[in-house]
Coordinates of C-alpha atoms in Angstrom, one line a residue:
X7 CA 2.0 8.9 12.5
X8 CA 4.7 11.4 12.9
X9 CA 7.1 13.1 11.7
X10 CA 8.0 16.3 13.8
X11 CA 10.9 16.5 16.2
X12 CA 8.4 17.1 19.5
X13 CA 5.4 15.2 18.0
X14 CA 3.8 15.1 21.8
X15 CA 3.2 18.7 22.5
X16 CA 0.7 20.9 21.0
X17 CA 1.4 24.7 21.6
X18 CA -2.6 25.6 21.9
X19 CA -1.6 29.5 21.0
X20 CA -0.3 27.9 17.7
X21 CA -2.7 28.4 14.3
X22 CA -4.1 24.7 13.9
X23 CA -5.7 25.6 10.3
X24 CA -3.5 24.3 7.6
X25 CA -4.1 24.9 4.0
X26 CA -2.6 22.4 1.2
X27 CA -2.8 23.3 -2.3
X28 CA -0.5 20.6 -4.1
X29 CA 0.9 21.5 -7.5
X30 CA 4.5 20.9 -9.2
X31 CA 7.5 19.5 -7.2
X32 CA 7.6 20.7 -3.7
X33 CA 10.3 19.8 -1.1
X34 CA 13.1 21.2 0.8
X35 CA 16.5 20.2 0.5
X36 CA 18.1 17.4 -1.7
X37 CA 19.0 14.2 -0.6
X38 CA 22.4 14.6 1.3
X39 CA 25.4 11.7 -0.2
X40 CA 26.0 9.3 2.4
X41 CA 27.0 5.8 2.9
X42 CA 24.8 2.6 3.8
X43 CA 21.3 1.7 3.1
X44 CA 20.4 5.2 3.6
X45 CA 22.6 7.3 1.9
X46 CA 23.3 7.8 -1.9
X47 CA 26.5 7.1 -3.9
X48 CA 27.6 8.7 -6.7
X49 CA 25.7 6.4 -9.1
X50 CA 26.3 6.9 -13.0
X51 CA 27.5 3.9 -14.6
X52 CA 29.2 0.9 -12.5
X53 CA 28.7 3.4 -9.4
X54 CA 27.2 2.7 -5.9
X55 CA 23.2 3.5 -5.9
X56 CA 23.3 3.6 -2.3
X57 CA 23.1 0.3 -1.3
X58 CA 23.4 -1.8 1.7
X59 CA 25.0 -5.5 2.0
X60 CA 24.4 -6.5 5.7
X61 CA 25.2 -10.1 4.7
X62 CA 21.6 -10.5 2.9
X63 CA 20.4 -8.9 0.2
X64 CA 21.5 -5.6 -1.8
X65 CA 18.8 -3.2 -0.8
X66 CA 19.0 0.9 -1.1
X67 CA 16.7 3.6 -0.2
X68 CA 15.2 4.3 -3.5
X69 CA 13.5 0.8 -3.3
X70 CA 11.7 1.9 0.0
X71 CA 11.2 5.4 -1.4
X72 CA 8.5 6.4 -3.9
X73 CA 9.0 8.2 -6.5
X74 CA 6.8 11.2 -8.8
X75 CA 7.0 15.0 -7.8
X76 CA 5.9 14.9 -4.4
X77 CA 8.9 13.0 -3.3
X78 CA 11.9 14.6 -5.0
X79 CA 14.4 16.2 -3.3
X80 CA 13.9 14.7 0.0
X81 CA 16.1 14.3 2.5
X82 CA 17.3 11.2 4.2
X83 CA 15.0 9.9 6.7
X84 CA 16.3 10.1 10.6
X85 CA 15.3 7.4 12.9
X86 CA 17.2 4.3 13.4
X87 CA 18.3 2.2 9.9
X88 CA 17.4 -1.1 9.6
X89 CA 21.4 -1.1 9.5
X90 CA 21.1 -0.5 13.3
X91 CA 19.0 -3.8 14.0
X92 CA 19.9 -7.2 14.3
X93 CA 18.7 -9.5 11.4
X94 CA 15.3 -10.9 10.7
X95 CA 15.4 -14.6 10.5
X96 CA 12.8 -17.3 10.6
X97 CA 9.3 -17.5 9.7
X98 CA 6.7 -15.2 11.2
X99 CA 2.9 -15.7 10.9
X100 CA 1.4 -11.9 10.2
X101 CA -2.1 -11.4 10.3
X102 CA -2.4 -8.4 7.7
X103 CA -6.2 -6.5 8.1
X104 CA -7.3 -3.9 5.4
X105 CA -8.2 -2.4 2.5
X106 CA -4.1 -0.8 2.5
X107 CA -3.0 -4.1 2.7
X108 CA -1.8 -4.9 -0.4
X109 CA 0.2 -1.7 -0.4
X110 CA 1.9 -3.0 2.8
X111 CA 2.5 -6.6 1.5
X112 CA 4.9 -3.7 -0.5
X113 CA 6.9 -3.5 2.6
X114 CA 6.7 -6.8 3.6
X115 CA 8.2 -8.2 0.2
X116 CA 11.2 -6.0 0.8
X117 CA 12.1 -7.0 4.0
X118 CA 12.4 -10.6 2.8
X119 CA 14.6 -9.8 0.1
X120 CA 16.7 -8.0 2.4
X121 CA 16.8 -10.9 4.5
X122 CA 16.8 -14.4 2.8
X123 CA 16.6 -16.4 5.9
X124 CA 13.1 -14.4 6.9
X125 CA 9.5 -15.2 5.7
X126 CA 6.4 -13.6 6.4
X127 CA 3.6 -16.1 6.0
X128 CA 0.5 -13.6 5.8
X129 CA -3.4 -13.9 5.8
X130 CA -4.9 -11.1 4.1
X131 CA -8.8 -9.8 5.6
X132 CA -10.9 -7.4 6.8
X133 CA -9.3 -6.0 10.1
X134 CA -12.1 -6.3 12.0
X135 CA -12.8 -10.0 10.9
X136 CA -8.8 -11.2 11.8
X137 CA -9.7 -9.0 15.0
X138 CA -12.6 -11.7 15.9
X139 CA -10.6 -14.5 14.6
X140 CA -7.8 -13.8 17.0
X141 CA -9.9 -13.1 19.9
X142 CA -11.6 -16.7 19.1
X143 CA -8.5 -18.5 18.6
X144 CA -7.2 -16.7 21.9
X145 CA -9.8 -18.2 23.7
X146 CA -9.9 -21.9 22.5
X147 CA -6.3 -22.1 23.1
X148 CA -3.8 -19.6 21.1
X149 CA -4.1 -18.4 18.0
X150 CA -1.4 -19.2 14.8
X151 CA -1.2 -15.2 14.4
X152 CA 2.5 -14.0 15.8
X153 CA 1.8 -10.1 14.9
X154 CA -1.6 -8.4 13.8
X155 CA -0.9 -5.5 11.5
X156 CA -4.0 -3.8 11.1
X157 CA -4.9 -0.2 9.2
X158 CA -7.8 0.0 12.4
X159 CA -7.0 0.9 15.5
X160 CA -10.6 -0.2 16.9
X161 CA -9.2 -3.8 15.5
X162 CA -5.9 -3.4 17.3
X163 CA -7.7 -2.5 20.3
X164 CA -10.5 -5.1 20.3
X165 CA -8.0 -7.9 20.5
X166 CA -5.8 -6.2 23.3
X167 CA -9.0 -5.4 25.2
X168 CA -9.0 -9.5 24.9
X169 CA -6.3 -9.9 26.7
X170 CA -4.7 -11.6 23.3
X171 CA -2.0 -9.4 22.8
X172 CA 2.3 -9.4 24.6
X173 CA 3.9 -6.9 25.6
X174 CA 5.9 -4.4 22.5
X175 CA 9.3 -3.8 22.8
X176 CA 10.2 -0.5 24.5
X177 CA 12.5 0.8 21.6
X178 CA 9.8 0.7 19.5
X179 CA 7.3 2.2 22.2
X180 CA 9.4 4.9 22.3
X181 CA 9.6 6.2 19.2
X182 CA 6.1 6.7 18.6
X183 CA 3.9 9.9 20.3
X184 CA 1.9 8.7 23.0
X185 CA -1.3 9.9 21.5
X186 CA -0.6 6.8 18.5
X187 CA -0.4 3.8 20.8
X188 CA -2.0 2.2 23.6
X189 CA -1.7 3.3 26.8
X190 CA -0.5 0.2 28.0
X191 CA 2.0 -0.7 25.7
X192 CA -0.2 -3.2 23.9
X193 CA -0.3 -1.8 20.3
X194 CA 1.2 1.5 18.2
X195 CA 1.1 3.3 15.4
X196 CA 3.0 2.3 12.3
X197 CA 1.5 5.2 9.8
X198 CA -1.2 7.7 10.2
X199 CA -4.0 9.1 8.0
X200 CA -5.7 12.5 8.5
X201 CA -9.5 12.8 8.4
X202 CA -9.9 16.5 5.3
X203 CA -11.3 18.6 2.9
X204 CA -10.0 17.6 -0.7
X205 CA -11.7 20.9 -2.4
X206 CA -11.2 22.3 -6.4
X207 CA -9.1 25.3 -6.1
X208 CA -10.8 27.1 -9.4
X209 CA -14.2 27.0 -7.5
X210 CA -13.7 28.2 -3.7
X211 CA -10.8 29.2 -1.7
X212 CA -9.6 28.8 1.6
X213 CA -11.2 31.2 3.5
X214 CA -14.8 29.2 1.8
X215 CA -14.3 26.3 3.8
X216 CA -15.0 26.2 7.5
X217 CA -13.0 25.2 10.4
X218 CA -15.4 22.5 11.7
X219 CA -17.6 20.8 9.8
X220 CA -20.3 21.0 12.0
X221 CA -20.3 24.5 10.2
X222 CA -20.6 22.5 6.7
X223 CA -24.5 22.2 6.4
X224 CA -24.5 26.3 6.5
X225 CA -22.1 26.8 4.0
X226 CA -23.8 28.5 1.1
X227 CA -20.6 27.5 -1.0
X228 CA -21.0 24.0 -0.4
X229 CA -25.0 23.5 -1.0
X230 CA -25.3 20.7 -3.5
X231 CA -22.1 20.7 -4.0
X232 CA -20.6 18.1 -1.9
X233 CA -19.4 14.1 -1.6
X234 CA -18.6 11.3 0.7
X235 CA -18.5 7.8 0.5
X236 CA -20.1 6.4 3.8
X237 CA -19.7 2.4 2.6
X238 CA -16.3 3.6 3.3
X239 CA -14.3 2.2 6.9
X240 CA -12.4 6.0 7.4
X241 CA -15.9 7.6 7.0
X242 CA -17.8 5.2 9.6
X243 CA -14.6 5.9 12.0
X244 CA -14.8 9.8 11.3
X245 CA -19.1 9.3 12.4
X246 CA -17.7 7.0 15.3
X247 CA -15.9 9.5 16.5
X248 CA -18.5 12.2 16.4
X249 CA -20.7 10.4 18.1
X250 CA -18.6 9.9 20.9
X251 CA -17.4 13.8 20.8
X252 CA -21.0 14.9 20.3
X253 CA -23.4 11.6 21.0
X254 CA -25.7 9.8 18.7
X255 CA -28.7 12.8 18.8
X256 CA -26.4 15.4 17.7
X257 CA -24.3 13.1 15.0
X258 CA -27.8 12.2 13.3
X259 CA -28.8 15.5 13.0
X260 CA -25.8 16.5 11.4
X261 CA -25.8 13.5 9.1
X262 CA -29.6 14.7 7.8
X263 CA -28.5 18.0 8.1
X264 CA -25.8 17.4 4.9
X265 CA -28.4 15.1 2.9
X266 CA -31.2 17.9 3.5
X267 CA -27.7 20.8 2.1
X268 CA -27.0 18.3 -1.1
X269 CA -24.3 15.8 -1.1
X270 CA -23.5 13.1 -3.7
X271 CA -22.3 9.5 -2.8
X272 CA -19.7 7.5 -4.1
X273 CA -18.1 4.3 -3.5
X274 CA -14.3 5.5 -1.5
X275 CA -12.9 8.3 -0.9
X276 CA -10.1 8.4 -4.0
X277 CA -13.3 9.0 -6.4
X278 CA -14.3 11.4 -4.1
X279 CA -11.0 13.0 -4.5
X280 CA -11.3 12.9 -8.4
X281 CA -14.3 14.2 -8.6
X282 CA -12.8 17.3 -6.6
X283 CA -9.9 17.1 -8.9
X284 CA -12.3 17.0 -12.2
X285 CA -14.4 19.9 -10.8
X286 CA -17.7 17.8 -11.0
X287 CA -17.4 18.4 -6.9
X288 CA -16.9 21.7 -5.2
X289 CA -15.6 19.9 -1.8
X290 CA -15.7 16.3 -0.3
X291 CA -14.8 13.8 2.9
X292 CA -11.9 12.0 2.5
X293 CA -8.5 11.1 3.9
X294 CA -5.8 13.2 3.2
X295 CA -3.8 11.0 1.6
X296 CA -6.1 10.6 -2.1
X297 CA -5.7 14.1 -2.7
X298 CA -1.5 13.2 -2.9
X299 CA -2.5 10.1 -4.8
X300 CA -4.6 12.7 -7.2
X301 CA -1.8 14.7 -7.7
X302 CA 0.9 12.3 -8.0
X303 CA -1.1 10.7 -10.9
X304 CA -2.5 14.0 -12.3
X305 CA 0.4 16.9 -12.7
X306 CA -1.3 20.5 -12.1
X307 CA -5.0 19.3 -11.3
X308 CA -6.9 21.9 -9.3
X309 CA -6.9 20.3 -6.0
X310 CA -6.4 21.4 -2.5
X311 CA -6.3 20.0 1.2
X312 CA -7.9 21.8 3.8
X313 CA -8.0 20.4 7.7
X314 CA -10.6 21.4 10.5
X315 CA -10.0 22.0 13.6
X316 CA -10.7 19.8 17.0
X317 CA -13.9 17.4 15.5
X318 CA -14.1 14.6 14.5
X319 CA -13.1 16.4 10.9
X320 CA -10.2 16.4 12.0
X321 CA -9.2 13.0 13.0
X322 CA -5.9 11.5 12.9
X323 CA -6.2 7.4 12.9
X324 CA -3.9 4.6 12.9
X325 CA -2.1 1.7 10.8
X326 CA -0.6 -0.5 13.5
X327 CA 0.0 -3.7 14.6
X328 CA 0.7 -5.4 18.2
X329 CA 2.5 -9.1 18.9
X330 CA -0.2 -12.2 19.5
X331 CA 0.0 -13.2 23.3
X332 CA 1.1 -16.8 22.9
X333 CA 3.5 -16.8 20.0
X334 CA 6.7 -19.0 20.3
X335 CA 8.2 -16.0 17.7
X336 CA 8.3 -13.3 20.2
X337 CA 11.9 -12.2 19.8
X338 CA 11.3 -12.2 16.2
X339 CA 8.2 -10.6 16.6
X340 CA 9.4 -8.0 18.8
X341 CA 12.4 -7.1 15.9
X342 CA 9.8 -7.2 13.1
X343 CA 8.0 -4.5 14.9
X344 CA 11.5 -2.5 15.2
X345 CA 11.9 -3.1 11.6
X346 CA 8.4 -1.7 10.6
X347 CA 9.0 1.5 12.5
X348 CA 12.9 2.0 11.0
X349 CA 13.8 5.1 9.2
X350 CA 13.6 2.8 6.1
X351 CA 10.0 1.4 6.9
X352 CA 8.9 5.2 7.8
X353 CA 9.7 6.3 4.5
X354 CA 8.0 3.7 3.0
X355 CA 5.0 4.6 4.6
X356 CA 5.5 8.5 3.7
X357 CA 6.7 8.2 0.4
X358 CA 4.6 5.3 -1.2
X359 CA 1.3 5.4 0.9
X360 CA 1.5 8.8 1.6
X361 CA 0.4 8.4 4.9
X362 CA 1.9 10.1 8.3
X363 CA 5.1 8.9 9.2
X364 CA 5.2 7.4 13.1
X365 CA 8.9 8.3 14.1
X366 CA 10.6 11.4 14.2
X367 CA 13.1 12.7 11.6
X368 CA 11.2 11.4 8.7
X369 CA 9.0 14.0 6.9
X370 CA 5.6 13.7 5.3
X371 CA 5.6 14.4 1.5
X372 CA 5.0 17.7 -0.3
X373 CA 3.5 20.1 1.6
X374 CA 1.6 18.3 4.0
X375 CA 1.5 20.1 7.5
X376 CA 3.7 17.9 9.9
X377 CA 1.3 16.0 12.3
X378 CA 1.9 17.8 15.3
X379 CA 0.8 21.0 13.5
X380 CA -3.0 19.7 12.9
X381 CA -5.6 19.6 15.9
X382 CA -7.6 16.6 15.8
X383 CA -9.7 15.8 19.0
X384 CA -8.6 14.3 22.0
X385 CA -10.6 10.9 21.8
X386 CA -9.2 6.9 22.6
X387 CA -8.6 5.7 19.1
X388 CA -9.5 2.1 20.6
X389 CA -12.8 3.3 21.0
X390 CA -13.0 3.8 17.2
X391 CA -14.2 0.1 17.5
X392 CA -17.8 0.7 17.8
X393 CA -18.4 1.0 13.8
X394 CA -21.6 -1.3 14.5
X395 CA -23.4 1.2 16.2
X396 CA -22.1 3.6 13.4
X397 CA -23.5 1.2 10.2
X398 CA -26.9 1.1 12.6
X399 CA -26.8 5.4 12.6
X400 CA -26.2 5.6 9.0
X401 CA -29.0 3.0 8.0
X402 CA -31.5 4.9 10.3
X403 CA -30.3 8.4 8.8
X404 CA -30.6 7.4 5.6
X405 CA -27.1 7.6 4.6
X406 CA -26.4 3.4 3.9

């Protein structure tokens, strides 16, 4: 998920350690006039609100744009405009896997308005039970499924490791950083979502929250103070990938480690993010992307986004979505994806999820660091797949 003009080098002499503390309306430069779906007219009464006719439906920007204080004054996303690709037509059979679906099913209604002659017939699961289905369909024939959109990479990757998945289209491949999509060309990123701190600024600062959380259980600011929600699939990717940064030995000690400091539980990781907000938690484990949802819904709260640095506390993982080996859609497929990973889509994904853009040239909201600016670790995000061995380390720490 990115949105910096070189999103595939790190400058290792570069400070890694970004601090967010979201209040008010924060944003560069206005949105520049221009013509076409992503530009704006000059509106008032009977004027242009930037729309688009490309022989389908009147679409502008502001219906793929959010809207609130962390998106004002943005300016028009870069990439290529749906303008720019041909027309979706026909009906495509999209597998949709996650708890963000319903947010993307967003994106997906647009489209179709956009384009009358398209339909998106869509089955709506757990990623990592479509994953299965496609792998079993794969093998007693082919399965229905022409794309798999999935908010797991482990998912994505557990069906290309099948052998279930067709080649991607090279303009989409390469628009997206290496490090967000298979080495083979098999899946790629569509939106990203940071592994953070959400902390209450009126209790500790900064320079109170340490740059790995292996320091965590030995922060005397943090003792019973604390929350996570490990029911939660981002959390039981996060252990995943500690265990394969620091193996299974090291990762349960840690995990007793923070029980034995004081941590409270909850359900997901936007309560977690409240309960920072509402000062009933000092600091907690969540995705960066419920502390913006906090703000957006709660003007001036008192709550701030820290990052770690090269752990598994600082992961960076995955929406995506690959094309089903077998499908007699694969030119449609293959534009869908292009159409997901437009300037238009991008923003979607920035502006109304919140998550990491993929493509250059669009921007994450607020004051988010840009993707390329955090360090996460340098792990396969297909191997994120082994969350049973995760649930199993969790039941024996004590944790589910």
């Amino acid at each position: 998920m990115s949105d910096s003009n070189d999103l595939t080098g790190r400058n290792a002499t570069q400070s890694r350690r970004r601090f967010l503390a979201l209040g008010g309306a924060t944003a560069a430069t206005a949105l520049a006039g221009c013509s076409g779906i992503l530009g704006g007219g000059d509106g008032g009464e009977g004027g242009s609100d930037g729309g688009t006719d490309t022989g389908a439906g009147q679409i502008s920007l502001s219906d793929f744009r959010g809207s609130g204080p962390l998106v004002e004054q943005r300016d028009a996303p870069g990439g290529t405009s749906i303008e720019e690709l041909p027309d979706l037509s026909g009906e495509l059979t999209l597998y949709l896997g996650g708890g963000e679906g319903g947010l993307y099913l967003d994106l997906i209604n647009l489209l179709e308005q956009l384009y009358p002659d398209f339909t998106a017939n869509h089955r709506l699961e757990a990623s990592s039970d479509l994953a299965n289905t496609i792998i079993e369909e794969n093998e007693a024939g082919a399965s229905p499924a022409d794309v798999f959109m999935s908010i797991d990479a482990g998912s994505l990757g557990a069906v290309a490791n099948a052998g279930a998945t067709a080649s991607l289209p090279e303009e989409a491949l390469s628009t997206v950083p290496e490090a967000y999509q298979d080495s083979e060309g098999r899946w790629v990123g569509i939106a990203g979502r940071a592994r953070a701190i959400p902390y209450n600024t009126n209790q500790i600062s900064e320079s109170d929250i340490p740059s790995t959380v292996q320091e965590f259980p030995e922060t005397a600011a943090l003792e019973n103070s604390m929350g996570w929600a490990p029911s939660y699939g981002a959390f039981q990717s996060f252990v995943t990938a500690m265990r394969l940064i620091r193996g299974d030995d090291e990762t349960m000690s840690w995990l007793q480690a923070m029980q034995d400091h004081g941590i409270t539980t909850y359900d997901d990781e936007f309560r977690v993010s409240n309960a920072c907000a509402d000062g009933e938690l000092t600091a907690g484990f969540a995705n960066h992307y419920y502390t913006l949802r906090v703000q957006s819904a709660r003007d001036d709260s008192p709550i701030g986004l820290a990052f770690t640095e090269g752990d598994a506390g600082a992961l960076v993982n995955v929406s995506g979505l690959e094309i089903i080996d077998g499908t007699d859609n694969a030119d449609l497929a293959s534009n869908f994806v292009r159409h997901v990973l437009s300037a238009e889509a991008q923003e979607f994904f920035a502006t109304r999820t919140f998550a990491y853009p993929m493509i250059p040239g669009v921007a994450p909201v607020g004051d988010l660091p840009r993707i390329d600016d955090l360090n996460p670790p340098d792990i396969n995000l297909t191997e994120l797949a082994d969350v049973a061995g995760t649930v199993d380390l969790l039941r024996d720490a004590g944790v589910l």
